Amino acid sequence: MAKANLTREAFEVFIEAEELGCSGQVGTLYRDKVRTALPVSFEYTAEWIAQHPFMLDPRLELYAGEQHPVGDSVSFGIFLDSAPDRWGRLLMERREVIQANKEGRTSRKLQEMDFLLGVNDYTRQGALRFRRPDGPFLDNSELPTPTVTDLNELASICDRLEEEGVEKLPEYEKWLSLLIAPGSSLGGARPKANFEEADGSLWIAKFPAKNDIYDVGAWELVIHRLAEKAKIWVPTSRSIQLASKYHTFCVKRFDRTETSRRMYASAMTLLEKKDGESGSYLEMADFISNQGASGSIETDLAQLFRRVLFNVLVSNRDDHLRNHGFIRVADGWRLSDAFDMNPNLSKAIHALALDDANPDPDIEVAISTAEFYRLTNSQALDMLDEVVNVVSGWERQAKAEGLSGTEIDRMKSAFLV
């Protein structure tokens, strides 16, 4: 195995996933100490190659020696999946400015490895963990994960962070630390924080943003409730109202069991795509057909098709590949619970094509692809009837979640039933 030297540093990569029977080092990640913007490299341990015959990433083949990202990529998708989202990156960049000022230096541009290693280990997405040789897992912040009773304070902090001139307040650094410590790995640019429920389970709270003009959190809960009724797999969720007039959407982390972590990868990683690249639902279906867990392929294909129909009917248009994911089980990949589903009035087309090329929200196009999901036309139409029947009750569900008549009128055009 290669080693760190005067010009580069090594970070051991561990996996913790009870359901896979995996716990221990899987490999080592290397980066240049000075030219930190250079691509990283990775190599598996000999033990992983011998004992656990699956690749962490489709671009990390199971062989000895260092491997490098292809093209202009600076890292591998599976590690990007463990890094923070746009909200987390914003907080880390602000923290770097504070630290630079305290140390009397110019703030540096954070690179992918800085973001990756800056996520709190306890709340990091998925089953991978990172550390310097023989050191603690990173980031090893000593700040405790907030509990459900801390959400009011966290919501207030998020609100203040969006105010002009807030960086001059003496509490600013503490606020950043509170929000960075929980980590922000699971999708999107909205203010959020991880928190522990009373039973010890890990959840995410997605707070209202300063510029919201409607109740985004309440509508996300409406979509979750409709999805559940439409037989779409979703995590446990609820909404709460804190200081804002709008709701905070809270959802249980699906990449955790009661006692361990779960190996998660985004569809973007598994399809070997990059942010901004086009994709399609059929590519996801093809991945399930070829690399899905044996015995569950038909189930997962049918579930994905159900989600296609649902996303069209509720105008969940921000359905890009980072908003779909998979959980690794012993014999392949399983479609994860659905997440980040919201009615969207500002986008006319889907992020993903429904067939090979067409991203228009067209149910007929979706039905025409049924065979790729191993469904007959009759089965597809029966499924459509089920989903339409559920989505037709959207207004009743919205009222049940406390949304006003004004909110409901605003969102009517999003529901295509």
Coordinates of C-alpha atoms in Angstrom, one line a residue:
M1 CA 0.0 0.0 0.0
A2 CA 1.2 3.5 -0.8
K3 CA 1.9 5.9 2.0
A4 CA 1.7 9.6 2.8
N5 CA 4.9 11.6 2.4
L6 CA 6.1 15.1 2.6
T7 CA 3.9 16.3 -0.3
R8 CA 0.7 14.5 0.4
E9 CA -1.4 13.2 3.3
A10 CA -3.4 10.1 3.8
F11 CA -6.9 9.6 5.2
E12 CA -8.1 6.1 6.1
V13 CA -11.6 5.3 4.9
F14 CA -13.7 3.0 7.1
I15 CA -17.1 1.5 6.6
E16 CA -19.7 0.7 9.3
A17 CA -22.7 -1.2 8.1
E18 CA -24.0 -4.0 10.2
E19 CA -26.5 -5.3 7.6
L20 CA -23.5 -5.9 5.2
G21 CA -21.5 -7.5 7.9
C22 CA -18.9 -4.8 7.3
S23 CA -16.9 -2.9 9.9
G24 CA -13.3 -1.8 9.4
Q25 CA -11.0 0.0 7.0
V26 CA -11.9 -0.3 3.3
G27 CA -9.1 1.8 1.8
T28 CA -7.1 5.0 1.9
L29 CA -7.7 8.4 0.3
Y30 CA -4.7 10.6 -0.6
R31 CA -4.5 14.3 -1.4
D32 CA -1.7 16.7 -2.1
K33 CA -0.7 18.8 0.9
V34 CA 0.1 22.0 -1.0
R35 CA -1.8 21.8 -4.3
T36 CA -5.0 20.9 -2.5
A37 CA -7.1 21.5 -5.6
L38 CA -5.5 18.5 -7.4
P39 CA -7.7 15.4 -7.7
V40 CA -7.5 12.8 -4.9
S41 CA -6.5 9.2 -5.3
F42 CA -7.8 6.1 -3.5
E43 CA -6.7 2.5 -3.0
Y44 CA -8.5 -0.4 -1.4
T45 CA -7.0 -2.5 1.4
A46 CA -6.0 -6.0 0.5
E47 CA -8.5 -7.3 3.1
W48 CA -11.4 -5.5 1.4
I49 CA -10.6 -6.8 -2.0
A50 CA -10.3 -10.3 -0.6
Q51 CA -13.3 -10.4 1.7
H52 CA -15.9 -7.9 0.4
P53 CA -16.4 -8.3 -3.3
F54 CA -18.3 -5.1 -4.2
M55 CA -17.0 -1.8 -5.4
L56 CA -17.7 1.3 -3.3
D57 CA -18.1 3.3 -6.5
P58 CA -18.6 2.2 -10.1
R59 CA -15.3 3.9 -10.9
L60 CA -13.4 2.2 -8.2
E61 CA -12.6 -1.2 -9.5
L62 CA -11.6 -4.0 -7.1
Y63 CA -7.9 -4.2 -7.6
A64 CA -4.7 -3.3 -5.7
G65 CA -3.0 0.1 -6.2
E66 CA -4.1 3.7 -6.4
Q67 CA -7.0 4.8 -8.6
H68 CA -7.7 8.3 -9.8
P69 CA -10.8 10.1 -10.9
V70 CA -11.5 10.3 -14.6
G71 CA -11.8 13.5 -16.7
D72 CA -12.0 16.7 -14.8
S73 CA -13.4 15.1 -11.6
V74 CA -11.5 15.9 -8.5
S75 CA -13.0 13.0 -6.4
F76 CA -15.1 9.9 -6.7
G77 CA -18.9 10.1 -6.5
I78 CA -19.2 8.0 -3.4
F79 CA -17.1 10.5 -1.4
L80 CA -19.0 13.4 -2.8
D81 CA -22.2 11.7 -1.5
S82 CA -20.6 12.0 2.0
A83 CA -19.8 15.7 1.6
P84 CA -22.1 18.6 2.6
D85 CA -24.7 20.1 0.4
R86 CA -24.9 23.7 -0.7
W87 CA -26.1 24.9 2.8
G88 CA -23.3 23.0 4.6
R89 CA -20.7 24.4 2.2
L90 CA -21.9 27.9 2.7
L91 CA -21.5 27.5 6.5
M92 CA -18.1 26.0 6.1
E93 CA -16.9 28.8 3.9
R94 CA -18.2 31.3 6.4
R95 CA -16.4 29.5 9.2
E96 CA -13.1 29.6 7.2
V97 CA -13.4 33.4 6.9
I98 CA -13.7 33.7 10.7
Q99 CA -10.8 31.4 11.3
A100 CA -8.6 33.2 8.8
N101 CA -9.4 36.6 10.5
K102 CA -8.5 35.2 13.9
E103 CA -5.2 33.8 12.6
G104 CA -4.4 37.0 10.6
R105 CA -4.3 35.3 7.2
T106 CA -6.2 35.4 4.0
S107 CA -9.1 33.0 3.9
R108 CA -8.4 30.0 1.6
K109 CA -10.6 28.5 -1.0
L110 CA -12.0 25.3 0.4
Q111 CA -11.6 22.2 -1.8
E112 CA -13.7 19.1 -2.0
M113 CA -11.6 17.3 0.6
D114 CA -12.0 20.2 3.1
F115 CA -15.8 19.9 2.7
L116 CA -15.7 16.2 3.0
L117 CA -13.6 16.1 6.2
G118 CA -15.5 19.1 7.7
V119 CA -18.8 17.1 8.1
N120 CA -19.5 15.9 11.6
D121 CA -18.7 12.2 11.8
Y122 CA -21.8 11.3 13.8
T123 CA -24.2 12.7 11.3
R124 CA -22.3 12.1 8.1
Q125 CA -24.5 10.6 5.4
G126 CA -24.1 6.9 4.7
A127 CA -21.7 4.3 6.1
L128 CA -18.3 5.7 5.3
R129 CA -16.1 7.4 7.9
F130 CA -12.7 9.1 7.6
R131 CA -9.7 9.7 9.8
R132 CA -6.0 10.4 9.7
P133 CA -4.0 7.3 10.5
D134 CA -4.7 6.3 14.1
G135 CA -6.6 9.6 14.7
P136 CA -10.2 10.2 15.6
F137 CA -12.9 10.1 12.9
L138 CA -13.4 13.4 11.2
D139 CA -14.9 15.9 11.8
N140 CA -14.6 15.1 15.5
S141 CA -16.3 18.2 16.9
E142 CA -17.1 17.9 20.6
L143 CA -20.3 19.8 20.2
P144 CA -23.3 17.5 21.0
T145 CA -25.9 16.8 18.3
P146 CA -28.9 19.0 19.0
T147 CA -32.0 17.3 20.4
V148 CA -35.6 18.0 19.4
T149 CA -35.9 20.5 22.2
D150 CA -33.1 22.6 20.6
L151 CA -35.0 23.1 17.3
N152 CA -36.5 26.5 18.3
E153 CA -33.0 27.9 18.9
L154 CA -31.6 26.3 15.7
A155 CA -34.5 27.8 13.6
S156 CA -33.8 31.2 15.1
I157 CA -30.1 30.9 14.3
C158 CA -30.8 29.9 10.7
D159 CA -33.0 32.9 10.4
R160 CA -30.4 35.3 11.7
L161 CA -27.7 33.8 9.5
E162 CA -29.5 35.2 6.5
E163 CA -29.5 38.8 7.8
E164 CA -27.1 41.3 6.3
G165 CA -24.2 42.2 8.6
V166 CA -24.7 39.2 10.9
E167 CA -21.0 38.2 10.7
K168 CA -20.2 41.2 12.9
L169 CA -22.2 39.8 15.8
P170 CA -20.2 38.3 18.7
E171 CA -22.4 35.2 18.6
Y172 CA -21.8 34.5 14.9
E173 CA -19.0 32.0 15.3
K174 CA -20.9 30.0 17.9
W175 CA -23.9 29.9 15.7
L176 CA -21.9 28.6 12.7
S177 CA -20.4 25.9 15.0
L178 CA -23.8 24.8 16.2
L179 CA -25.1 24.3 12.6
I180 CA -21.9 22.9 11.1
A181 CA -21.5 20.4 14.0
P182 CA -24.8 18.5 13.1
G183 CA -23.7 18.2 9.5
S184 CA -25.7 19.0 6.4
S185 CA -25.2 16.0 4.1
L186 CA -28.7 15.2 2.9
G187 CA -29.5 17.3 -0.1
G188 CA -30.5 20.9 -1.1
A189 CA -29.7 24.5 -0.3
R190 CA -32.3 25.1 2.3
P191 CA -31.4 25.9 6.0
K192 CA -31.4 22.6 7.9
A193 CA -29.9 20.7 10.8
N194 CA -29.7 17.2 12.1
F195 CA -31.2 16.5 15.5
E196 CA -31.8 13.6 17.8
E197 CA -35.3 12.6 18.6
A198 CA -36.2 11.5 22.2
D199 CA -35.7 7.8 21.3
G200 CA -32.2 8.5 20.0
S201 CA -33.0 8.3 16.3
L202 CA -31.4 10.8 13.9
W203 CA -33.6 13.2 12.0
I204 CA -33.3 16.3 9.8
A205 CA -35.1 19.5 10.3
K206 CA -35.6 21.7 7.2
F207 CA -36.3 25.2 8.3
P208 CA -38.1 28.0 6.4
A209 CA -35.8 30.2 4.4
K210 CA -35.8 34.0 4.8
N211 CA -37.1 34.6 1.3
D212 CA -39.9 32.0 1.3
I213 CA -43.2 33.3 0.0
Y214 CA -45.2 30.2 0.8
D215 CA -45.1 27.3 3.3
V216 CA -42.5 25.1 1.7
G217 CA -42.3 22.8 4.8
A218 CA -46.0 22.2 5.0
W219 CA -46.2 21.4 1.3
E220 CA -43.3 18.9 1.6
L221 CA -45.3 17.1 4.3
V222 CA -48.4 17.1 2.1
I223 CA -46.4 15.4 -0.6
H224 CA -44.9 12.9 1.9
R225 CA -48.4 12.0 3.1
L226 CA -49.7 11.6 -0.4
A227 CA -46.6 9.5 -1.4
E228 CA -47.2 7.2 1.5
K229 CA -50.8 6.7 0.6
A230 CA -49.7 6.0 -3.0
K231 CA -47.4 3.1 -1.8
I232 CA -44.2 5.0 -2.2
W233 CA -41.5 4.3 0.4
V234 CA -40.9 7.3 2.5
P235 CA -39.3 7.8 5.9
T236 CA -41.3 8.8 9.0
S237 CA -41.9 12.6 8.8
R238 CA -43.8 15.4 10.5
S239 CA -44.0 19.2 10.4
I240 CA -43.7 21.6 13.4
Q241 CA -44.3 25.3 13.6
L242 CA -41.5 27.2 15.4
A243 CA -41.0 30.9 15.5
S244 CA -41.8 31.4 11.8
K245 CA -45.3 31.6 10.3
Y246 CA -44.2 28.7 8.1
H247 CA -43.6 25.1 9.0
T248 CA -40.4 23.2 9.6
F249 CA -40.4 19.8 7.9
C250 CA -38.8 17.0 9.9
V251 CA -37.8 13.7 8.5
K252 CA -36.2 10.6 10.0
R253 CA -32.8 9.6 8.5
F254 CA -33.2 6.4 6.4
D255 CA -29.5 5.8 6.2
R256 CA -29.4 4.7 9.8
T257 CA -30.6 1.6 11.7
E258 CA -31.2 1.5 15.4
T259 CA -27.6 0.3 15.9
S260 CA -25.6 1.2 12.8
R261 CA -25.2 3.1 9.6
R262 CA -26.3 2.1 6.1
M263 CA -24.3 2.2 2.9
Y264 CA -25.9 4.9 0.8
A265 CA -25.0 6.1 -2.7
S266 CA -26.8 8.7 -4.9
A267 CA -28.2 7.7 -8.3
M268 CA -25.7 10.3 -9.7
T269 CA -22.8 8.3 -8.3
L270 CA -24.1 4.9 -9.4
L271 CA -24.9 6.1 -12.9
E272 CA -21.4 7.7 -13.2
K273 CA -22.8 11.2 -13.8
K274 CA -21.8 14.7 -12.6
D275 CA -23.8 17.7 -11.4
G276 CA -25.4 19.3 -14.4
E277 CA -25.3 16.2 -16.6
S278 CA -28.6 15.0 -18.1
G279 CA -30.1 11.7 -17.0
S280 CA -33.3 9.7 -17.3
Y281 CA -35.5 7.4 -15.2
L282 CA -34.8 4.7 -17.7
E283 CA -31.1 4.8 -16.8
M284 CA -32.1 4.2 -13.2
A285 CA -34.3 1.3 -14.3
D286 CA -31.4 -0.2 -16.3
F287 CA -29.2 0.1 -13.2
I288 CA -31.7 -1.7 -11.0
S289 CA -32.1 -4.4 -13.7
N290 CA -28.4 -5.0 -13.8
Q291 CA -27.1 -4.3 -10.3
G292 CA -30.2 -4.5 -8.1
A293 CA -30.4 -7.0 -5.3
S294 CA -31.5 -10.4 -6.6
G295 CA -35.0 -11.2 -5.5
S296 CA -35.9 -7.5 -5.3
I297 CA -35.4 -6.2 -8.8
E298 CA -39.0 -6.4 -9.9
T299 CA -40.2 -4.8 -6.7
D300 CA -37.7 -1.9 -7.0
L301 CA -38.5 -1.4 -10.7
A302 CA -42.2 -1.2 -9.9
Q303 CA -41.5 1.2 -7.1
L304 CA -39.5 3.4 -9.4
F305 CA -42.2 3.5 -12.0
R306 CA -44.7 4.4 -9.3
R307 CA -42.5 7.3 -8.3
V308 CA -42.3 8.5 -12.0
L309 CA -46.1 8.6 -12.1
F310 CA -46.3 10.4 -8.8
N311 CA -43.7 12.9 -9.5
V312 CA -45.4 13.9 -12.8
L313 CA -48.8 14.3 -11.1
V314 CA -47.6 16.4 -8.1
S315 CA -45.1 18.5 -10.2
N316 CA -42.1 17.2 -8.3
R317 CA -39.8 18.6 -11.0
D318 CA -36.6 19.0 -9.1
D319 CA -36.1 15.2 -9.5
H320 CA -32.4 15.2 -10.4
L321 CA -30.1 12.3 -9.8
R322 CA -28.9 13.5 -6.4
N323 CA -32.5 13.4 -5.3
H324 CA -32.7 9.6 -5.8
G325 CA -30.5 7.1 -4.0
F326 CA -29.8 3.5 -3.2
I327 CA -28.9 1.4 -0.2
R328 CA -26.4 -1.4 -0.5
V329 CA -27.5 -4.8 0.8
A330 CA -25.7 -8.1 0.7
D331 CA -26.4 -9.0 -2.9
G332 CA -26.8 -5.7 -4.6
W333 CA -28.4 -2.2 -4.5
R334 CA -31.9 -1.4 -3.3
L335 CA -33.8 1.7 -4.1
S336 CA -33.8 3.9 -1.0
D337 CA -36.8 5.7 0.5
A338 CA -37.9 8.7 -1.6
F339 CA -36.9 12.1 -0.3
D340 CA -36.8 15.8 -1.3
M341 CA -40.2 15.7 -3.0
N342 CA -41.9 19.1 -3.4
P343 CA -44.5 20.6 -5.7
N344 CA -42.7 23.0 -8.0
L345 CA -44.5 25.8 -9.9
S346 CA -41.3 27.4 -11.2
K347 CA -40.1 24.6 -13.4
A348 CA -42.0 23.5 -16.5
I349 CA -40.1 20.3 -17.1
H350 CA -38.5 17.5 -15.0
A351 CA -34.8 17.3 -14.3
L352 CA -34.8 13.7 -15.6
A353 CA -36.2 12.5 -18.9
L354 CA -39.2 10.2 -18.6
D355 CA -38.0 8.2 -21.6
D356 CA -34.7 8.5 -23.4
A357 CA -34.9 12.3 -24.0
N358 CA -38.3 13.8 -23.0
P359 CA -38.4 15.6 -19.6
D360 CA -41.9 17.0 -20.2
P361 CA -44.5 16.1 -17.5
D362 CA -46.4 13.8 -19.8
I363 CA -48.2 10.8 -18.2
E364 CA -48.6 9.2 -21.6
V365 CA -44.9 9.2 -22.2
A366 CA -44.4 7.7 -18.7
I367 CA -46.9 4.9 -19.4
S368 CA -45.2 4.1 -22.8
T369 CA -42.1 3.2 -20.9
A370 CA -43.7 0.5 -18.7
E371 CA -41.9 -2.4 -20.3
F372 CA -38.5 -1.0 -19.1
Y373 CA -39.8 -1.5 -15.6
R374 CA -40.9 -5.1 -16.4
L375 CA -44.6 -4.1 -16.3
T376 CA -47.4 -4.8 -18.8
N377 CA -49.4 -1.9 -20.1
S378 CA -52.3 -3.1 -18.0
Q379 CA -50.3 -3.2 -14.8
A380 CA -49.0 0.3 -15.6
L381 CA -52.5 1.7 -16.1
D382 CA -53.7 0.0 -12.8
M383 CA -50.8 1.6 -11.0
L384 CA -51.7 5.0 -12.6
D385 CA -55.3 4.6 -11.4
E386 CA -54.0 4.0 -7.8
V387 CA -51.7 7.1 -7.9
V388 CA -54.3 9.3 -9.5
N389 CA -56.9 8.3 -6.9
V390 CA -54.5 9.3 -4.1
V391 CA -53.3 12.5 -5.6
S392 CA -56.9 13.6 -6.3
G393 CA -57.2 14.0 -2.6
W394 CA -54.4 16.6 -2.4
E395 CA -56.6 19.5 -1.4
R396 CA -58.1 17.5 1.5
Q397 CA -54.6 16.5 2.6
A398 CA -53.4 20.1 2.5
K399 CA -56.3 21.2 4.7
A400 CA -55.5 18.4 7.1
E401 CA -51.9 19.8 7.4
G402 CA -53.3 23.2 8.2
L403 CA -52.7 25.0 5.0
S404 CA -54.8 28.1 4.3
G405 CA -57.1 28.6 1.4
T406 CA -54.7 31.1 -0.1
E407 CA -51.9 28.5 0.0
I408 CA -54.1 25.9 -1.6
D409 CA -55.2 28.2 -4.4
R410 CA -51.6 29.1 -5.1
M411 CA -50.6 25.4 -5.5
K412 CA -53.6 24.2 -7.5
S413 CA -51.9 24.1 -10.9
A414 CA -49.1 21.8 -9.5
F415 CA -51.5 18.8 -9.1
L416 CA -52.2 17.4 -12.5
V417 CA -55.4 15.4 -11.7

